[in-house]
Coordinates of C-alpha atoms in Angstrom, one line a residue:
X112 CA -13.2 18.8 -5.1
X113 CA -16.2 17.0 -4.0
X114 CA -17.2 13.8 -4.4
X115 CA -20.0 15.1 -6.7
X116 CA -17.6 17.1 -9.1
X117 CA -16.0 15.4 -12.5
X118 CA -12.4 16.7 -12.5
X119 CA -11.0 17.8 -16.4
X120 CA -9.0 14.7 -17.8
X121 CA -6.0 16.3 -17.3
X122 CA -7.1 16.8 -13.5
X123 CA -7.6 13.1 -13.3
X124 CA -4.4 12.2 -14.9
X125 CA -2.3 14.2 -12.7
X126 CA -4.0 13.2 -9.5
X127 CA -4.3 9.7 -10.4
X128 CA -0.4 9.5 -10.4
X129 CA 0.3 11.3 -7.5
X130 CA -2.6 9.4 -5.6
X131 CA -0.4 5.9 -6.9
X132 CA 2.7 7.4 -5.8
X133 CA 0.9 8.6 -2.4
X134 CA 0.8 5.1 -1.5
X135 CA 4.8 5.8 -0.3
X136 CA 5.7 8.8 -0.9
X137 CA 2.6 10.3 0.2
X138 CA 2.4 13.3 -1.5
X139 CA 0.4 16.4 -0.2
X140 CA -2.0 18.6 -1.1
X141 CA -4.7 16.0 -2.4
X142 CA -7.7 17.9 -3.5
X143 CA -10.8 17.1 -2.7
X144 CA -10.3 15.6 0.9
X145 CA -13.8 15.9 3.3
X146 CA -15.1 15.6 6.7
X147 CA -15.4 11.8 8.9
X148 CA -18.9 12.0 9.6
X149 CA -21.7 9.5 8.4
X150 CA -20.8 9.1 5.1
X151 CA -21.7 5.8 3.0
X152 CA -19.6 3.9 0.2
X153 CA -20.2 5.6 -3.3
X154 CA -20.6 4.0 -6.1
X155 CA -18.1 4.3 -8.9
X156 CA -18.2 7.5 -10.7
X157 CA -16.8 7.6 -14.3
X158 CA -12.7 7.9 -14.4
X159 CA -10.0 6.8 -16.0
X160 CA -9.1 4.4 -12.8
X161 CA -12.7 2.7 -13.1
X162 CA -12.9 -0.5 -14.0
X163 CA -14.6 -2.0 -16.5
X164 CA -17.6 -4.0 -15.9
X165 CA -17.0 -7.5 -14.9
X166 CA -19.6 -8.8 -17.2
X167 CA -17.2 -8.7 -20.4
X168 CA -15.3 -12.0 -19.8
X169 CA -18.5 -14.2 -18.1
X170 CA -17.8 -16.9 -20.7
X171 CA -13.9 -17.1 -20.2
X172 CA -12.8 -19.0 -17.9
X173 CA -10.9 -17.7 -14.9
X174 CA -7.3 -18.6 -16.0
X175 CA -8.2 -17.4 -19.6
X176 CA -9.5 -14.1 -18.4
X177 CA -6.7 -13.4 -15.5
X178 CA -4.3 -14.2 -18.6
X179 CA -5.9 -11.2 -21.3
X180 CA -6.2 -9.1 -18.3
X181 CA -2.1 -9.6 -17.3
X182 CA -1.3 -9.0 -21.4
X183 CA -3.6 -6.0 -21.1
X184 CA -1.6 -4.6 -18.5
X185 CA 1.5 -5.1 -20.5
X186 CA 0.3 -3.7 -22.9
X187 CA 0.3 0.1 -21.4
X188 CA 4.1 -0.2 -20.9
X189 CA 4.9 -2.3 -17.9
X190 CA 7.9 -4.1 -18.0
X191 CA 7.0 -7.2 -16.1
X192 CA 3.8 -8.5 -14.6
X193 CA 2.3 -11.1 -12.3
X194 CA -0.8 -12.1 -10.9
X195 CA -2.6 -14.5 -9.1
X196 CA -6.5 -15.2 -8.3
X197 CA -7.2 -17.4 -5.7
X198 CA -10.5 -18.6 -4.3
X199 CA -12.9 -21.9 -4.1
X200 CA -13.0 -22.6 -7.3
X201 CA -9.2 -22.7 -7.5
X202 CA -6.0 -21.3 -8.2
X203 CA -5.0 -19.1 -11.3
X204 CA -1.5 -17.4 -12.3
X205 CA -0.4 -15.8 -15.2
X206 CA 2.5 -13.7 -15.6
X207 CA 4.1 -11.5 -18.6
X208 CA 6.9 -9.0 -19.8
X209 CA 10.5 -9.1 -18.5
X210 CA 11.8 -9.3 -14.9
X211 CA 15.1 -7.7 -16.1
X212 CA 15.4 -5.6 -19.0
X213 CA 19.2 -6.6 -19.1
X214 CA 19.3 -10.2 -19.6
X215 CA 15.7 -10.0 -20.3
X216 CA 14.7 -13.2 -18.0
X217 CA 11.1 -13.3 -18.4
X218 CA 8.8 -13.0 -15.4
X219 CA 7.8 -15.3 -13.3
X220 CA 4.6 -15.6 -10.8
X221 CA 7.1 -17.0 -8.0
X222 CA 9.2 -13.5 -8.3
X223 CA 9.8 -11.6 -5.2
X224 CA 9.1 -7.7 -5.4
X225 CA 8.8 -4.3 -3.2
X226 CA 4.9 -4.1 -2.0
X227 CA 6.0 -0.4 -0.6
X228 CA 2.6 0.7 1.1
X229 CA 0.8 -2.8 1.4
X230 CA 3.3 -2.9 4.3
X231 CA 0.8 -0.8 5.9
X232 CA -1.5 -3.5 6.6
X233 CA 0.9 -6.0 7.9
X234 CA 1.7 -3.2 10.5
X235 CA -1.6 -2.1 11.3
X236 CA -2.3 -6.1 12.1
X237 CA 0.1 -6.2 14.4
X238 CA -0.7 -3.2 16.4
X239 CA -4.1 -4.5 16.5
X240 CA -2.9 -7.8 18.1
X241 CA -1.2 -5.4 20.8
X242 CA -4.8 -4.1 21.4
X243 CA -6.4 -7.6 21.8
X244 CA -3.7 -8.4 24.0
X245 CA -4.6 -5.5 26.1
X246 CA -0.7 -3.6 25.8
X247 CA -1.7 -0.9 23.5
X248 CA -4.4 1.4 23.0
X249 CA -6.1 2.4 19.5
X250 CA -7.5 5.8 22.0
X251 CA -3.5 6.1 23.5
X252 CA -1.6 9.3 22.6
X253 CA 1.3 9.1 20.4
X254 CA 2.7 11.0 23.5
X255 CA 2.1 8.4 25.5
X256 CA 4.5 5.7 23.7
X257 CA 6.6 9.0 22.6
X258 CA 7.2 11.6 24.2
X259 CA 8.3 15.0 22.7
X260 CA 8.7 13.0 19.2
X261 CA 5.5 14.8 17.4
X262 CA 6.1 18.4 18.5
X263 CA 6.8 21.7 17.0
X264 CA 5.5 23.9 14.4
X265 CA 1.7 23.0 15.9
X266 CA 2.2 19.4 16.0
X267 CA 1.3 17.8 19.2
X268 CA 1.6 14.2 20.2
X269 CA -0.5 14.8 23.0
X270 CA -3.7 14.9 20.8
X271 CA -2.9 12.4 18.0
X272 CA -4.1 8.8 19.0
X273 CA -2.6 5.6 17.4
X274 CA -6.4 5.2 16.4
X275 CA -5.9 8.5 13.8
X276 CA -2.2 7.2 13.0
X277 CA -3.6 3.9 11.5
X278 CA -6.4 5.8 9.8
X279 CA -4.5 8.6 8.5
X280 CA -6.3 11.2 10.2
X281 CA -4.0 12.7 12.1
X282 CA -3.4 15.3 10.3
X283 CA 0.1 15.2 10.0
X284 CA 2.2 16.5 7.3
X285 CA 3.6 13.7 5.2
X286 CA 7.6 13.1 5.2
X287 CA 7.5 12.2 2.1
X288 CA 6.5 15.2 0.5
X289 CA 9.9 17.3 1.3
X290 CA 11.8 13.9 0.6
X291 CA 13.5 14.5 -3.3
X292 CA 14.8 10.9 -2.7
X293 CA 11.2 9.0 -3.4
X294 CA 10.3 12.0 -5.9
X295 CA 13.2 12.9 -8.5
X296 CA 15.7 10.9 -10.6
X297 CA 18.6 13.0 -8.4
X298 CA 17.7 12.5 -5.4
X299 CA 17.2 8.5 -6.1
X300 CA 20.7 8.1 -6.9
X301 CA 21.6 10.4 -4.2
X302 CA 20.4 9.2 -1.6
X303 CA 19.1 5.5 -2.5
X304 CA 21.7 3.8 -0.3
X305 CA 21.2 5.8 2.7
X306 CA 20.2 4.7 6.0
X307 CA 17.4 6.8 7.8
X308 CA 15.8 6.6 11.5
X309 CA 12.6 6.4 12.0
X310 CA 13.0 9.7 13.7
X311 CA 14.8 11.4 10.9
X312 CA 11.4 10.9 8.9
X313 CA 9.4 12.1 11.7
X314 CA 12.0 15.1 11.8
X315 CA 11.0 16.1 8.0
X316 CA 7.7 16.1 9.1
X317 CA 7.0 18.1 11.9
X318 CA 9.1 21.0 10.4
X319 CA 6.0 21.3 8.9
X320 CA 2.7 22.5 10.0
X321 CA 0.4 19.6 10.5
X322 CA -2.6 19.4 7.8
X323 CA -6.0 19.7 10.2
X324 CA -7.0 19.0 13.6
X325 CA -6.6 15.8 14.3
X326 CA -10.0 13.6 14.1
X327 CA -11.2 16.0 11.5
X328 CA -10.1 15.0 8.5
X329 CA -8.4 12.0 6.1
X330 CA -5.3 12.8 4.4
X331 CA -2.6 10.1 3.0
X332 CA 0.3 10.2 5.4
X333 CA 3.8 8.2 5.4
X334 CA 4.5 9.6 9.0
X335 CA 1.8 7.6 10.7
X336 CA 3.0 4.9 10.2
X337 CA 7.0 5.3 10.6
X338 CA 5.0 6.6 14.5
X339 CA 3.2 3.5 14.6
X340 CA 6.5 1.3 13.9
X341 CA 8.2 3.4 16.8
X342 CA 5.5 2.5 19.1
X343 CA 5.1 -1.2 18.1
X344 CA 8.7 -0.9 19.1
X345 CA 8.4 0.7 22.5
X346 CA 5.2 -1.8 23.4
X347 CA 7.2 -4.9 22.6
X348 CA 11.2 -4.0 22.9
X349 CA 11.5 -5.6 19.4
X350 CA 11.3 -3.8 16.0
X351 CA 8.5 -3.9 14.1
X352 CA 10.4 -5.7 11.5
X353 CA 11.0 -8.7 14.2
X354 CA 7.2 -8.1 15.5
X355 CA 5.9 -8.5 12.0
X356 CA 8.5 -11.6 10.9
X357 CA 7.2 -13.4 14.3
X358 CA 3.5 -12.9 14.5
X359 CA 2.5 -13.0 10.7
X360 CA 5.3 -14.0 8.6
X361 CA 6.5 -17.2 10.6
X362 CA 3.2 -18.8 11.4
X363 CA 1.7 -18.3 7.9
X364 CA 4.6 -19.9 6.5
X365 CA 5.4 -16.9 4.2
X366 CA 8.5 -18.1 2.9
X367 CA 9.1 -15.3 0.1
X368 CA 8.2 -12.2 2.5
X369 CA 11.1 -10.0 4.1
X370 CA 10.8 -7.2 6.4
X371 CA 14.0 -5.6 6.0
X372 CA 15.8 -3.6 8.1
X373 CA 18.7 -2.1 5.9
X374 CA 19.3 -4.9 3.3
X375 CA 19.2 -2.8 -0.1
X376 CA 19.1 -5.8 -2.8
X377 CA 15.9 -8.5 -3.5
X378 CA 17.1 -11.7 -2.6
X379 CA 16.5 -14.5 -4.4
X380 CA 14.2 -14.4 -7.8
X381 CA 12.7 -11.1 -7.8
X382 CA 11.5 -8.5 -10.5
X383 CA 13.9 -5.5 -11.2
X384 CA 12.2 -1.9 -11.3
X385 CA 12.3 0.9 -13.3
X386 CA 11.8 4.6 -12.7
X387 CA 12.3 7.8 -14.6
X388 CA 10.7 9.6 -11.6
X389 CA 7.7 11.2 -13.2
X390 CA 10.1 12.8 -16.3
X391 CA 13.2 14.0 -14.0
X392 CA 15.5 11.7 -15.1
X393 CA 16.3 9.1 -17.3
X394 CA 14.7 5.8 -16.8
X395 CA 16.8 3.9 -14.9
X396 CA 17.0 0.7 -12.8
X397 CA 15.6 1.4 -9.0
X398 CA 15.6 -2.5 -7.5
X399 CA 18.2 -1.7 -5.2
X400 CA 17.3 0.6 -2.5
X401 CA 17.8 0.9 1.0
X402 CA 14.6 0.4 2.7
X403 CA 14.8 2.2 5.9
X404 CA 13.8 5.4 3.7
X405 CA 10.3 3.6 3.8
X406 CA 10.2 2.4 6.8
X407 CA 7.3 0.9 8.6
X408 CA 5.2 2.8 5.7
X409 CA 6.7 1.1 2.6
X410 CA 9.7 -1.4 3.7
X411 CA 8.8 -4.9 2.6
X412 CA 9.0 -7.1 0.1
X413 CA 6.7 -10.5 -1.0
X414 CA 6.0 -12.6 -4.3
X415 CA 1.7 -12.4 -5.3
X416 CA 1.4 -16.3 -3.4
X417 CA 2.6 -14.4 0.3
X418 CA 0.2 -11.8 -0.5
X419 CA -2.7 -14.0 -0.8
X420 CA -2.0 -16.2 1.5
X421 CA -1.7 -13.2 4.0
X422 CA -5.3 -11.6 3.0
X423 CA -6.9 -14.5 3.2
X424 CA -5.6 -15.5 6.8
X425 CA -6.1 -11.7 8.1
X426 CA -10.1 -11.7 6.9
X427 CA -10.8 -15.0 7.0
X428 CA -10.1 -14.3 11.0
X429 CA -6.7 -16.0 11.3
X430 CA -4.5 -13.2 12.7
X431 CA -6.8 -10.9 14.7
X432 CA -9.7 -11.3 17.0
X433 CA -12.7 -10.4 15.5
X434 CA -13.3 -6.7 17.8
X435 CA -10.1 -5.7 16.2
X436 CA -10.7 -7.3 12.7
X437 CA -13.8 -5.1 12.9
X438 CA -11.6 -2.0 14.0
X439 CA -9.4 -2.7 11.2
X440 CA -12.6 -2.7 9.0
X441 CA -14.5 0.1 10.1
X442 CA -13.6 2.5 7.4
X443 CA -14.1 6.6 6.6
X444 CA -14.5 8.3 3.3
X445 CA -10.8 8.9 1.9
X446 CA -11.8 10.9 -1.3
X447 CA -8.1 11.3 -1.6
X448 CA -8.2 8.3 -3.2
X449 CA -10.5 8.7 -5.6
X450 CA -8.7 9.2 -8.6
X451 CA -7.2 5.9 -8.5
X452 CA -10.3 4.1 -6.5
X453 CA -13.3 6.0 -6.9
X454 CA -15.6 5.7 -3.6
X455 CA -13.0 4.3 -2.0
X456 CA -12.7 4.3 1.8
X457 CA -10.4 3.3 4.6
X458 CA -10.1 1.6 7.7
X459 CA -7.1 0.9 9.7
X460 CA -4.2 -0.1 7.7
X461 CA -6.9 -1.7 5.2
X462 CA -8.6 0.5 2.3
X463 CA -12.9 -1.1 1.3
X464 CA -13.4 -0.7 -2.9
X465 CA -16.6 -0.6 -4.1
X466 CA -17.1 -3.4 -7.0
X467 CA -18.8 -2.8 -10.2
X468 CA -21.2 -5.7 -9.8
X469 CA -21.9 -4.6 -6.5
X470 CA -20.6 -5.0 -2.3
X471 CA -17.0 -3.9 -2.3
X472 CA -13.3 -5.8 -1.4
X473 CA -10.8 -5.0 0.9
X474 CA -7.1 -4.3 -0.4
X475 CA -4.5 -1.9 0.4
X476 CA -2.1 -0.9 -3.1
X477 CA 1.5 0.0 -2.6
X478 CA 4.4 2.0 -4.5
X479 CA 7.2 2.7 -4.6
X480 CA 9.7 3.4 -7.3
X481 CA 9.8 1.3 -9.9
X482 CA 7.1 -1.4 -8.5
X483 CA 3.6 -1.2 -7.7
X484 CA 1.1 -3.8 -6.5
X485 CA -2.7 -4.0 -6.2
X486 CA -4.9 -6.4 -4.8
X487 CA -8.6 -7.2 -3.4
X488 CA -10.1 -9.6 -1.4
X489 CA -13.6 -10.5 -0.5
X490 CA -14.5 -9.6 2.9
X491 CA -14.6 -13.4 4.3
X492 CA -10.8 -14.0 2.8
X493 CA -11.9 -16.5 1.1
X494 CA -11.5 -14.8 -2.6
X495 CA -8.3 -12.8 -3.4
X496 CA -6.3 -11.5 -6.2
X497 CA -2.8 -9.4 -6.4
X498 CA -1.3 -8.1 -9.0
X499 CA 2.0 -6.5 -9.2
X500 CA 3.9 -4.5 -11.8
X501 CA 7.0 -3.0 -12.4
X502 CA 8.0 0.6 -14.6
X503 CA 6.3 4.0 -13.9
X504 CA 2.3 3.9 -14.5
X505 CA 1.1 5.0 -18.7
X506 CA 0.4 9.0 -18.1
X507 CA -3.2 8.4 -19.2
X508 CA -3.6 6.1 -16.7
X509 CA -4.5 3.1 -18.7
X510 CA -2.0 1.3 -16.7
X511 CA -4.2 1.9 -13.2
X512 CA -7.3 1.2 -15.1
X513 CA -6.1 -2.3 -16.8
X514 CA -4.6 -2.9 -13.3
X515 CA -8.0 -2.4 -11.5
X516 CA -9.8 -4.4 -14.1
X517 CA -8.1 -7.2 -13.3
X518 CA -8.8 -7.0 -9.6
X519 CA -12.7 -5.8 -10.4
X520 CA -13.3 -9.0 -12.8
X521 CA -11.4 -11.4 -10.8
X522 CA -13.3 -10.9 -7.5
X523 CA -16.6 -10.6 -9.8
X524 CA -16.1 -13.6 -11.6
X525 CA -15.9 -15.8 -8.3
X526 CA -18.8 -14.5 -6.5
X527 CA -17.9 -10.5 -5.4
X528 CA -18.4 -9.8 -1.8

């Protein structure tokens, strides 16, 4: 599928839920997925994931429109929800639904919750401060850092660069795609309290044949970035939980975020989730899970304040210097994405949105089961909203849409790009 070809309704539904769970489970087979070369930021074609014009809540005022745009989200189902929007003007919150279903405590915007694949971009930083400290590479071999790990079946670590592992486009198959415990109600409660290495994920993947060539393509993959937490390991002798706790979560004074190793409960306040695992199961609680099935793709957990506070250091040019801040923002078409984010486009570790009133905002979304979180932030850091949610996404996608809104008319409202 093309960029210029309107998939049927029921293409879009389909897609637009595996593209949300892609964000950790990163499943395969994406349609649609094109060449690197030269290609500029579309503009939003009509879907059921665009948003809708920012222009429809100019009179409200920013805490009255985040609130409508939180109950609207609720309103498609979600159990609990919380957002913030933060920027010059100020700071707004709102928050609604349940954090447990059980006692039904309501939810609350200081609430901790899994940010699965924003992870990503707290991974990617850190590599990148490898690179400005000249110890790593973004042109080194995966082979380099590990040898013989990406091999087999037509894999070859020799010619995949930690460049193409923080793009996704290495063309490796993703682990998560032959892994029933992110994907079915059985193999959740099989395997939910399970401890995996990072090389037991790798393992899944390279039984398979790799996707493309590597440098020739974008396609969504888990595995790049369990390879890039293996290397950030190797390059520093700590793990990339420990690099990532000492070098972003310590000196930003993110008090709510954890990088877990093992630890399988939330501590603290924190928002339960709830999974039925696309129809396989039962709905069922999902909060506890051991997170080393996620790894270095997926792992940690934050509250919407820790998020914010994180964009806005890592744009606003607090955490990288600015070669690799415009590494991290040099971006490729990923039309794998585009049922979720039309035009959307990605960097390293860091996905660029276009905005309906025009430029675009940087964000990376994560899920996993039973939460999901979504975000944007201008490109100076200084405007940024997240939005979290727990319960499976509304099958016509009105959930992603409401969701996207939100983002779309906050960052609009207070000045876009």
């Amino acid at each position: 599928m093309t960029s210029t070809q309107r998939p049927s309704p029921a293409k879009t539904r389909i897609a637009s839920r595996i593209v949300a769970t892609a964000l950790v489970t990163g499943l395969a087979g994406l349609a649609g997925l094109t060449g690197l070369a030269g290609q500029s930021v579309a503009a939003p074609t009509a879907s059921a994931a665009s948003p809708t014009p920012a222009t429809a809540s100019a009179k409200e005022s920013p805490r009255t429109a985040l609130r409508k745009d939180v109950d609207a989200i609720t309103r498609t189902g979600s159990v609990g929800v919380i957002a913030q929007s933060s920027g010059p003007r100020g700071h707004y919150s709102a928050a609604a639904g349940v954090a447990d279903t059980t006692t039904r405590e309501r939810a609350r915007v200081g609430d901790r919750f899994r940010i699965g694949s924003a992870t990503k971009t707290f991974v990617s930083t850190v590599m990148l401060q490898l690179v400005g400290e000249g110890r790593v590479s973004l042109d080194d071999t995966v082979d380099h850092w590990l040898p013989g790990v990406v091999s087999g079946n037509g894999n070859d670590g020799r010619h995949i660069t930690v460049r193409q592992l923080l793009q996704h486009t290495s063309g490796l198959y993703d682990y998560t795609a032959d892994f029933p415990e992110m994907t079915t109600a059985n193999g959740f409660q099989a395997d939910r309290y399970t401890t995996w290495t990072p090389e037991q994920l790798v393992a899944i993947a390279t039984r398979h044949k790799p996707n493309f060539a590597p440098g020739t393509n974008w396609a969504y993959a888990n595995t790049n970035y369990v390879l890039a937490g293996l290397i950030i390991e190797k390059a520093t002798g700590h793990s990339w939980q420990q690099e990532v706790t000492r070098r972003i979560i310590h000196p930003l004074g993110l008090r709510n975020t954890l990088a877990p190793t093992t630890q399988s409960r939330i501590p603290g306040p924190h928002l339960r989730g709830y999974s039925n695992f696309y129809g396989t199961g039962e709905t069922m609680d999902v909060t506890d899970l051991n997170p080393s099935a996620a790894g270095a793709a997926g792992a940690m957990v934050s509250t919407t304040g820790d998020l914010s506070r994180f964009y806005s250091a890592l744009l606003g040019g607090r955490l990288l210097r600015p070669a690799q801040l415009s590494e991290m923002k040099t971006t490729v078409r990923a039309e794998g994405l585009d049922a979720v984010w039309p035009g959307a486009r990605y960097g390293l570790g860091l996905q660029e949105v276009p905005l309906s009133c025009g430029g675009s905002y940087y964000t990376h979304g994560g899920d996993i089961p039973g939460f999901s979180t979504r975000s944007g932030a201008s490109a100076d850091g200084r405007r940024v909203v997240v939005v979290a949610t727990t319960g499976d996404t509304a099958p016509d996608q009105s959930t992603e849409k409401a969701k996207n809104a939100l983002v779309d008319r906050a960052l609009c409202a207070s000045g876009g790009k």
